[in-house]
């Protein structure tokens, strides 16, 4: 019986055509991933994302004109549902921290193994946050704006449980299975957490949980 699971719709945003061509060539042989479009800079990437409504955007950081971080902020500010995965050649934390604070779901390097890239796309599409431990430490140590700590007291006991699972990088499906809830209920709890803590997305919620000791015990 053929697999009827919808493909993960991916938009490629990079100013180098050879990079986009290489990514497309590999991703198009994946049964569950469909490249729906390309863009050569951040401004075009925003327009294409509005037009195509992709599930995942592979976004370069350094591009002429509108760069990846500005494009990311624009999409998140507009409420885009796309999960944005940064694909970069930069390894310095100070380059990645602003992107993750702006709402990126994670990052991979441009020399990543092709199978690992496909796995990363599937992972962020499932709701996971791809955050290496050393970068998590850099985010926590960063002197940028931090959410007010006192607001955690407004969370219900169940919301605190869900928040702890978010800190583990779990998807809504995994949280639902662990807490014996429906995915719809978990999604509602996540929305309430973000609203009460005045956070933009799951990445910020996970960081808030780590910073404020709201993680689950091992």
PDB file of C-alpha atoms in Angstrom:
ATOM      1  CA  UNK A   1       0.000   0.000   0.000  1.00  0.00           C
ATOM      2  CA  UNK A   2       1.574   3.348  -1.014  1.00  0.00           C
ATOM      3  CA  UNK A   3       2.612   5.839   1.658  1.00  0.00           C
ATOM      4  CA  UNK A   4       0.107   8.715   1.701  1.00  0.00           C
ATOM      5  CA  UNK A   5       2.017  10.822   4.256  1.00  0.00           C
ATOM      6  CA  UNK A   6       2.419  14.359   2.826  1.00  0.00           C
ATOM      7  CA  UNK A   7       5.961  15.331   1.866  1.00  0.00           C
ATOM      8  CA  UNK A   8       7.841  17.944   3.878  1.00  0.00           C
ATOM      9  CA  UNK A   9       7.747  21.068   1.715  1.00  0.00           C
ATOM     10  CA  UNK A  10      11.114  22.851   1.750  1.00  0.00           C
ATOM     11  CA  UNK A  11      12.169  26.316   0.557  1.00  0.00           C
ATOM     12  CA  UNK A  12      15.882  26.957  -0.158  1.00  0.00           C
ATOM     13  CA  UNK A  13      17.231  30.467   0.579  1.00  0.00           C
ATOM     14  CA  UNK A  14      20.901  31.020  -0.297  1.00  0.00           C
ATOM     15  CA  UNK A  15      22.669  33.586  -2.475  1.00  0.00           C
ATOM     16  CA  UNK A  16      24.934  30.977  -4.080  1.00  0.00           C
ATOM     17  CA  UNK A  17      23.245  29.141  -6.937  1.00  0.00           C
ATOM     18  CA  UNK A  18      25.686  26.243  -6.700  1.00  0.00           C
ATOM     19  CA  UNK A  19      24.702  25.705  -3.059  1.00  0.00           C
ATOM     20  CA  UNK A  20      20.995  25.750  -3.890  1.00  0.00           C
ATOM     21  CA  UNK A  21      21.554  23.364  -6.789  1.00  0.00           C
ATOM     22  CA  UNK A  22      23.493  20.964  -4.579  1.00  0.00           C
ATOM     23  CA  UNK A  23      20.838  21.022  -1.860  1.00  0.00           C
ATOM     24  CA  UNK A  24      18.036  20.518  -4.384  1.00  0.00           C
ATOM     25  CA  UNK A  25      19.844  17.642  -6.114  1.00  0.00           C
ATOM     26  CA  UNK A  26      20.190  15.741  -2.872  1.00  0.00           C
ATOM     27  CA  UNK A  27      16.822  16.564  -1.329  1.00  0.00           C
ATOM     28  CA  UNK A  28      14.851  15.655  -4.444  1.00  0.00           C
ATOM     29  CA  UNK A  29      15.862  12.002  -4.083  1.00  0.00           C
ATOM     30  CA  UNK A  30      14.307  11.858  -0.607  1.00  0.00           C
ATOM     31  CA  UNK A  31      10.890  10.206  -0.702  1.00  0.00           C
ATOM     32  CA  UNK A  32       9.439  12.415   2.032  1.00  0.00           C
ATOM     33  CA  UNK A  33      10.960  15.808   1.130  1.00  0.00           C
ATOM     34  CA  UNK A  34       9.857  18.120  -1.688  1.00  0.00           C
ATOM     35  CA  UNK A  35      11.753  21.283  -2.684  1.00  0.00           C
ATOM     36  CA  UNK A  36       8.978  23.730  -3.530  1.00  0.00           C
ATOM     37  CA  UNK A  37      11.076  26.793  -4.337  1.00  0.00           C
ATOM     38  CA  UNK A  38      14.314  28.753  -4.138  1.00  0.00           C
ATOM     39  CA  UNK A  39      15.356  32.303  -3.297  1.00  0.00           C
ATOM     40  CA  UNK A  40      18.663  34.126  -3.754  1.00  0.00           C
ATOM     41  CA  UNK A  41      18.406  36.554  -0.814  1.00  0.00           C
ATOM     42  CA  UNK A  42      16.399  37.278   2.315  1.00  0.00           C
ATOM     43  CA  UNK A  43      13.886  39.606   0.700  1.00  0.00           C
ATOM     44  CA  UNK A  44      13.064  37.085  -2.012  1.00  0.00           C
ATOM     45  CA  UNK A  45      12.991  34.360   0.623  1.00  0.00           C
ATOM     46  CA  UNK A  46      10.304  36.209   2.578  1.00  0.00           C
ATOM     47  CA  UNK A  47       8.222  36.701  -0.566  1.00  0.00           C
ATOM     48  CA  UNK A  48       8.577  33.062  -1.597  1.00  0.00           C
ATOM     49  CA  UNK A  49       7.688  31.867   1.894  1.00  0.00           C
ATOM     50  CA  UNK A  50       4.525  33.979   1.838  1.00  0.00           C
ATOM     51  CA  UNK A  51       3.628  32.587  -1.576  1.00  0.00           C
ATOM     52  CA  UNK A  52       4.520  28.915  -1.054  1.00  0.00           C
ATOM     53  CA  UNK A  53       3.832  28.391   2.684  1.00  0.00           C
ATOM     54  CA  UNK A  54       6.645  25.827   3.128  1.00  0.00           C
ATOM     55  CA  UNK A  55       6.968  23.502   6.115  1.00  0.00           C
ATOM     56  CA  UNK A  56      10.718  24.122   6.467  1.00  0.00           C
ATOM     57  CA  UNK A  57      12.970  26.914   5.206  1.00  0.00           C
ATOM     58  CA  UNK A  58      16.698  26.251   4.784  1.00  0.00           C
ATOM     59  CA  UNK A  59      18.122  29.738   5.353  1.00  0.00           C
ATOM     60  CA  UNK A  60      21.643  31.054   4.793  1.00  0.00           C
ATOM     61  CA  UNK A  61      22.728  33.781   7.237  1.00  0.00           C
ATOM     62  CA  UNK A  62      25.012  36.011   5.175  1.00  0.00           C
ATOM     63  CA  UNK A  63      23.330  37.277   2.001  1.00  0.00           C
ATOM     64  CA  UNK A  64      23.410  40.612   0.158  1.00  0.00           C
ATOM     65  CA  UNK A  65      20.661  43.066   0.971  1.00  0.00           C
ATOM     66  CA  UNK A  66      18.287  41.427   3.449  1.00  0.00           C
ATOM     67  CA  UNK A  67      20.292  38.826   5.362  1.00  0.00           C
ATOM     68  CA  UNK A  68      19.025  35.618   6.933  1.00  0.00           C
ATOM     69  CA  UNK A  69      18.429  37.018  10.413  1.00  0.00           C
ATOM     70  CA  UNK A  70      16.367  39.943   9.124  1.00  0.00           C
ATOM     71  CA  UNK A  71      14.347  37.590   6.908  1.00  0.00           C
ATOM     72  CA  UNK A  72      13.844  35.250   9.858  1.00  0.00           C
ATOM     73  CA  UNK A  73      12.591  38.077  12.067  1.00  0.00           C
ATOM     74  CA  UNK A  74      10.203  39.228   9.344  1.00  0.00           C
ATOM     75  CA  UNK A  75       8.720  35.764   8.872  1.00  0.00           C
ATOM     76  CA  UNK A  76       8.342  35.162  12.603  1.00  0.00           C
ATOM     77  CA  UNK A  77       6.858  38.610  13.050  1.00  0.00           C
ATOM     78  CA  UNK A  78       4.252  37.774  10.422  1.00  0.00           C
ATOM     79  CA  UNK A  79       3.383  34.546  12.202  1.00  0.00           C
ATOM     80  CA  UNK A  80       4.816  32.209   9.574  1.00  0.00           C
ATOM     81  CA  UNK A  81       4.319  28.556  10.501  1.00  0.00           C
ATOM     82  CA  UNK A  82       7.506  27.516   8.702  1.00  0.00           C
ATOM     83  CA  UNK A  83      10.271  25.947  10.769  1.00  0.00           C
ATOM     84  CA  UNK A  84      13.484  27.752   9.843  1.00  0.00           C
ATOM     85  CA  UNK A  85      16.718  25.771   9.782  1.00  0.00           C
ATOM     86  CA  UNK A  86      19.876  27.834   9.429  1.00  0.00           C
ATOM     87  CA  UNK A  87      22.450  26.428   6.995  1.00  0.00           C
ATOM     88  CA  UNK A  88      25.713  28.233   7.582  1.00  0.00           C
ATOM     89  CA  UNK A  89      29.473  28.108   7.170  1.00  0.00           C
ATOM     90  CA  UNK A  90      29.987  30.188  10.329  1.00  0.00           C
ATOM     91  CA  UNK A  91      31.007  28.397  13.525  1.00  0.00           C
ATOM     92  CA  UNK A  92      31.251  31.388  15.874  1.00  0.00           C
ATOM     93  CA  UNK A  93      28.583  31.492  18.585  1.00  0.00           C
ATOM     94  CA  UNK A  94      28.135  35.252  18.270  1.00  0.00           C
ATOM     95  CA  UNK A  95      26.940  34.687  14.718  1.00  0.00           C
ATOM     96  CA  UNK A  96      24.415  31.980  15.598  1.00  0.00           C
ATOM     97  CA  UNK A  97      22.980  33.366  18.860  1.00  0.00           C
ATOM     98  CA  UNK A  98      20.971  36.203  17.208  1.00  0.00           C
ATOM     99  CA  UNK A  99      19.435  33.756  14.724  1.00  0.00           C
ATOM    100  CA  UNK A 100      18.313  31.388  17.455  1.00  0.00           C
ATOM    101  CA  UNK A 101      16.996  34.248  19.556  1.00  0.00           C
ATOM    102  CA  UNK A 102      15.033  35.407  16.497  1.00  0.00           C
ATOM    103  CA  UNK A 103      13.253  32.059  16.352  1.00  0.00           C
ATOM    104  CA  UNK A 104      15.322  29.650  14.249  1.00  0.00           C
ATOM    105  CA  UNK A 105      14.538  26.004  14.988  1.00  0.00           C
ATOM    106  CA  UNK A 106      18.219  25.071  14.801  1.00  0.00           C
ATOM    107  CA  UNK A 107      21.208  25.089  12.529  1.00  0.00           C
ATOM    108  CA  UNK A 108      23.497  22.875  10.471  1.00  0.00           C
ATOM    109  CA  UNK A 109      26.794  23.599   8.744  1.00  0.00           C
ATOM    110  CA  UNK A 110      27.059  23.720   4.959  1.00  0.00           C
ATOM    111  CA  UNK A 111      29.446  20.778   4.960  1.00  0.00           C
ATOM    112  CA  UNK A 112      26.923  18.601   6.818  1.00  0.00           C
ATOM    113  CA  UNK A 113      26.566  15.015   5.657  1.00  0.00           C
ATOM    114  CA  UNK A 114      23.586  14.809   3.243  1.00  0.00           C
ATOM    115  CA  UNK A 115      21.797  12.171   5.307  1.00  0.00           C
ATOM    116  CA  UNK A 116      22.282  14.268   8.438  1.00  0.00           C
ATOM    117  CA  UNK A 117      20.755  17.264   6.640  1.00  0.00           C
ATOM    118  CA  UNK A 118      17.684  15.238   5.693  1.00  0.00           C
ATOM    119  CA  UNK A 119      17.450  14.064   9.295  1.00  0.00           C
ATOM    120  CA  UNK A 120      17.682  17.658  10.529  1.00  0.00           C
ATOM    121  CA  UNK A 121      14.844  18.715   8.216  1.00  0.00           C
ATOM    122  CA  UNK A 122      12.668  15.865   9.466  1.00  0.00           C
ATOM    123  CA  UNK A 123      13.561  16.694  13.065  1.00  0.00           C
ATOM    124  CA  UNK A 124      12.652  20.395  12.984  1.00  0.00           C
ATOM    125  CA  UNK A 125       9.514  19.588  10.990  1.00  0.00           C
ATOM    126  CA  UNK A 126       8.481  17.244  13.818  1.00  0.00           C
ATOM    127  CA  UNK A 127       8.851  20.116  16.287  1.00  0.00           C
ATOM    128  CA  UNK A 128      12.317  19.452  17.662  1.00  0.00           C
ATOM    129  CA  UNK A 129      14.875  22.160  18.377  1.00  0.00           C
ATOM    130  CA  UNK A 130      18.381  21.423  17.050  1.00  0.00           C
ATOM    131  CA  UNK A 131      20.671  23.052  19.583  1.00  0.00           C
ATOM    132  CA  UNK A 132      24.194  21.865  20.321  1.00  0.00           C
ATOM    133  CA  UNK A 133      25.125  21.943  24.044  1.00  0.00           C
ATOM    134  CA  UNK A 134      27.918  24.466  23.584  1.00  0.00           C
ATOM    135  CA  UNK A 135      25.592  26.867  21.777  1.00  0.00           C
ATOM    136  CA  UNK A 136      22.922  26.445  24.449  1.00  0.00           C
ATOM    137  CA  UNK A 137      25.528  27.542  26.984  1.00  0.00           C
ATOM    138  CA  UNK A 138      26.389  30.557  24.832  1.00  0.00           C
ATOM    139  CA  UNK A 139      22.714  31.511  24.650  1.00  0.00           C
ATOM    140  CA  UNK A 140      22.310  31.238  28.400  1.00  0.00           C
ATOM    141  CA  UNK A 141      25.447  33.280  29.010  1.00  0.00           C
ATOM    142  CA  UNK A 142      24.512  35.929  26.464  1.00  0.00           C
ATOM    143  CA  UNK A 143      23.812  39.382  27.847  1.00  0.00           C
ATOM    144  CA  UNK A 144      20.888  40.007  25.526  1.00  0.00           C
ATOM    145  CA  UNK A 145      17.308  40.648  26.682  1.00  0.00           C
ATOM    146  CA  UNK A 146      15.875  37.929  28.896  1.00  0.00           C
ATOM    147  CA  UNK A 147      12.264  37.107  29.681  1.00  0.00           C
ATOM    148  CA  UNK A 148      11.110  38.217  33.143  1.00  0.00           C
ATOM    149  CA  UNK A 149      11.679  35.324  35.509  1.00  0.00           C
ATOM    150  CA  UNK A 150       8.747  35.997  37.788  1.00  0.00           C
ATOM    151  CA  UNK A 151       6.131  35.118  35.177  1.00  0.00           C
ATOM    152  CA  UNK A 152       6.725  31.398  35.650  1.00  0.00           C
ATOM    153  CA  UNK A 153       4.460  31.493  38.673  1.00  0.00           C
ATOM    154  CA  UNK A 154       1.436  31.996  36.419  1.00  0.00           C
ATOM    155  CA  UNK A 155       1.886  28.581  34.794  1.00  0.00           C
ATOM    156  CA  UNK A 156      -0.344  25.699  35.815  1.00  0.00           C
ATOM    157  CA  UNK A 157       1.177  22.443  37.011  1.00  0.00           C
ATOM    158  CA  UNK A 158       0.390  20.797  33.663  1.00  0.00           C
ATOM    159  CA  UNK A 159       1.937  23.710  31.742  1.00  0.00           C
ATOM    160  CA  UNK A 160       5.097  23.326  33.820  1.00  0.00           C
ATOM    161  CA  UNK A 161       5.187  19.648  32.888  1.00  0.00           C
ATOM    162  CA  UNK A 162       4.865  20.515  29.204  1.00  0.00           C
ATOM    163  CA  UNK A 163       7.535  23.205  29.562  1.00  0.00           C
ATOM    164  CA  UNK A 164       9.924  20.652  31.031  1.00  0.00           C
ATOM    165  CA  UNK A 165       9.423  18.438  27.990  1.00  0.00           C
ATOM    166  CA  UNK A 166       9.994  21.427  25.687  1.00  0.00           C
ATOM    167  CA  UNK A 167      13.340  21.930  27.410  1.00  0.00           C
ATOM    168  CA  UNK A 168      14.199  18.356  26.391  1.00  0.00           C
ATOM    169  CA  UNK A 169      13.532  19.279  22.748  1.00  0.00           C
ATOM    170  CA  UNK A 170      10.491  17.026  22.449  1.00  0.00           C
ATOM    171  CA  UNK A 171       7.823  17.423  19.780  1.00  0.00           C
ATOM    172  CA  UNK A 172       4.110  17.834  20.549  1.00  0.00           C
ATOM    173  CA  UNK A 173       3.519  14.213  19.571  1.00  0.00           C
ATOM    174  CA  UNK A 174       6.192  12.962  21.961  1.00  0.00           C
ATOM    175  CA  UNK A 175       4.906  15.159  24.792  1.00  0.00           C
ATOM    176  CA  UNK A 176       1.355  13.955  24.166  1.00  0.00           C
ATOM    177  CA  UNK A 177       2.467  10.337  24.299  1.00  0.00           C
ATOM    178  CA  UNK A 178       4.457  10.868  27.505  1.00  0.00           C
ATOM    179  CA  UNK A 179       1.703  12.770  29.339  1.00  0.00           C
ATOM    180  CA  UNK A 180      -1.195  10.727  27.896  1.00  0.00           C
ATOM    181  CA  UNK A 181      -2.758  13.772  26.267  1.00  0.00           C
ATOM    182  CA  UNK A 182      -3.964  14.567  22.764  1.00  0.00           C
ATOM    183  CA  UNK A 183      -1.654  16.520  20.465  1.00  0.00           C
ATOM    184  CA  UNK A 184      -4.309  19.242  20.286  1.00  0.00           C
ATOM    185  CA  UNK A 185      -4.261  19.601  24.072  1.00  0.00           C
ATOM    186  CA  UNK A 186      -0.462  19.800  24.106  1.00  0.00           C
ATOM    187  CA  UNK A 187      -0.547  22.452  21.380  1.00  0.00           C
ATOM    188  CA  UNK A 188      -2.959  24.483  23.522  1.00  0.00           C
ATOM    189  CA  UNK A 189      -0.654  24.180  26.545  1.00  0.00           C
ATOM    190  CA  UNK A 190       2.340  25.290  24.456  1.00  0.00           C
ATOM    191  CA  UNK A 191       0.407  28.321  23.178  1.00  0.00           C
ATOM    192  CA  UNK A 192      -0.581  29.232  26.748  1.00  0.00           C
ATOM    193  CA  UNK A 193       3.038  28.904  27.915  1.00  0.00           C
ATOM    194  CA  UNK A 194       4.284  31.201  25.165  1.00  0.00           C
ATOM    195  CA  UNK A 195       1.554  33.751  25.901  1.00  0.00           C
ATOM    196  CA  UNK A 196       2.065  33.747  29.687  1.00  0.00           C
ATOM    197  CA  UNK A 197       5.851  34.004  29.455  1.00  0.00           C
ATOM    198  CA  UNK A 198       5.718  36.491  26.561  1.00  0.00           C
ATOM    199  CA  UNK A 199       7.918  34.270  24.395  1.00  0.00           C
ATOM    200  CA  UNK A 200       7.978  33.937  20.609  1.00  0.00           C
ATOM    201  CA  UNK A 201       8.478  30.217  20.077  1.00  0.00           C
ATOM    202  CA  UNK A 202       9.493  26.819  21.439  1.00  0.00           C
ATOM    203  CA  UNK A 203      13.207  27.630  21.283  1.00  0.00           C
ATOM    204  CA  UNK A 204      12.783  30.589  23.616  1.00  0.00           C
ATOM    205  CA  UNK A 205      10.560  28.480  25.884  1.00  0.00           C
ATOM    206  CA  UNK A 206      13.236  25.788  26.134  1.00  0.00           C
ATOM    207  CA  UNK A 207      15.873  28.386  26.984  1.00  0.00           C
ATOM    208  CA  UNK A 208      13.578  29.986  29.568  1.00  0.00           C
ATOM    209  CA  UNK A 209      13.066  26.596  31.207  1.00  0.00           C
ATOM    210  CA  UNK A 210      16.806  25.943  31.434  1.00  0.00           C
ATOM    211  CA  UNK A 211      17.564  29.432  32.729  1.00  0.00           C
ATOM    212  CA  UNK A 212      14.851  29.307  35.378  1.00  0.00           C
ATOM    213  CA  UNK A 213      15.263  25.724  36.580  1.00  0.00           C
ATOM    214  CA  UNK A 214      12.048  24.444  35.006  1.00  0.00           C
ATOM    215  CA  UNK A 215      13.690  21.383  33.467  1.00  0.00           C
ATOM    216  CA  UNK A 216      12.599  17.840  34.215  1.00  0.00           C
ATOM    217  CA  UNK A 217      14.642  15.720  36.594  1.00  0.00           C
ATOM    218  CA  UNK A 218      16.588  12.932  34.921  1.00  0.00           C
TER     219      UNK A 218
END
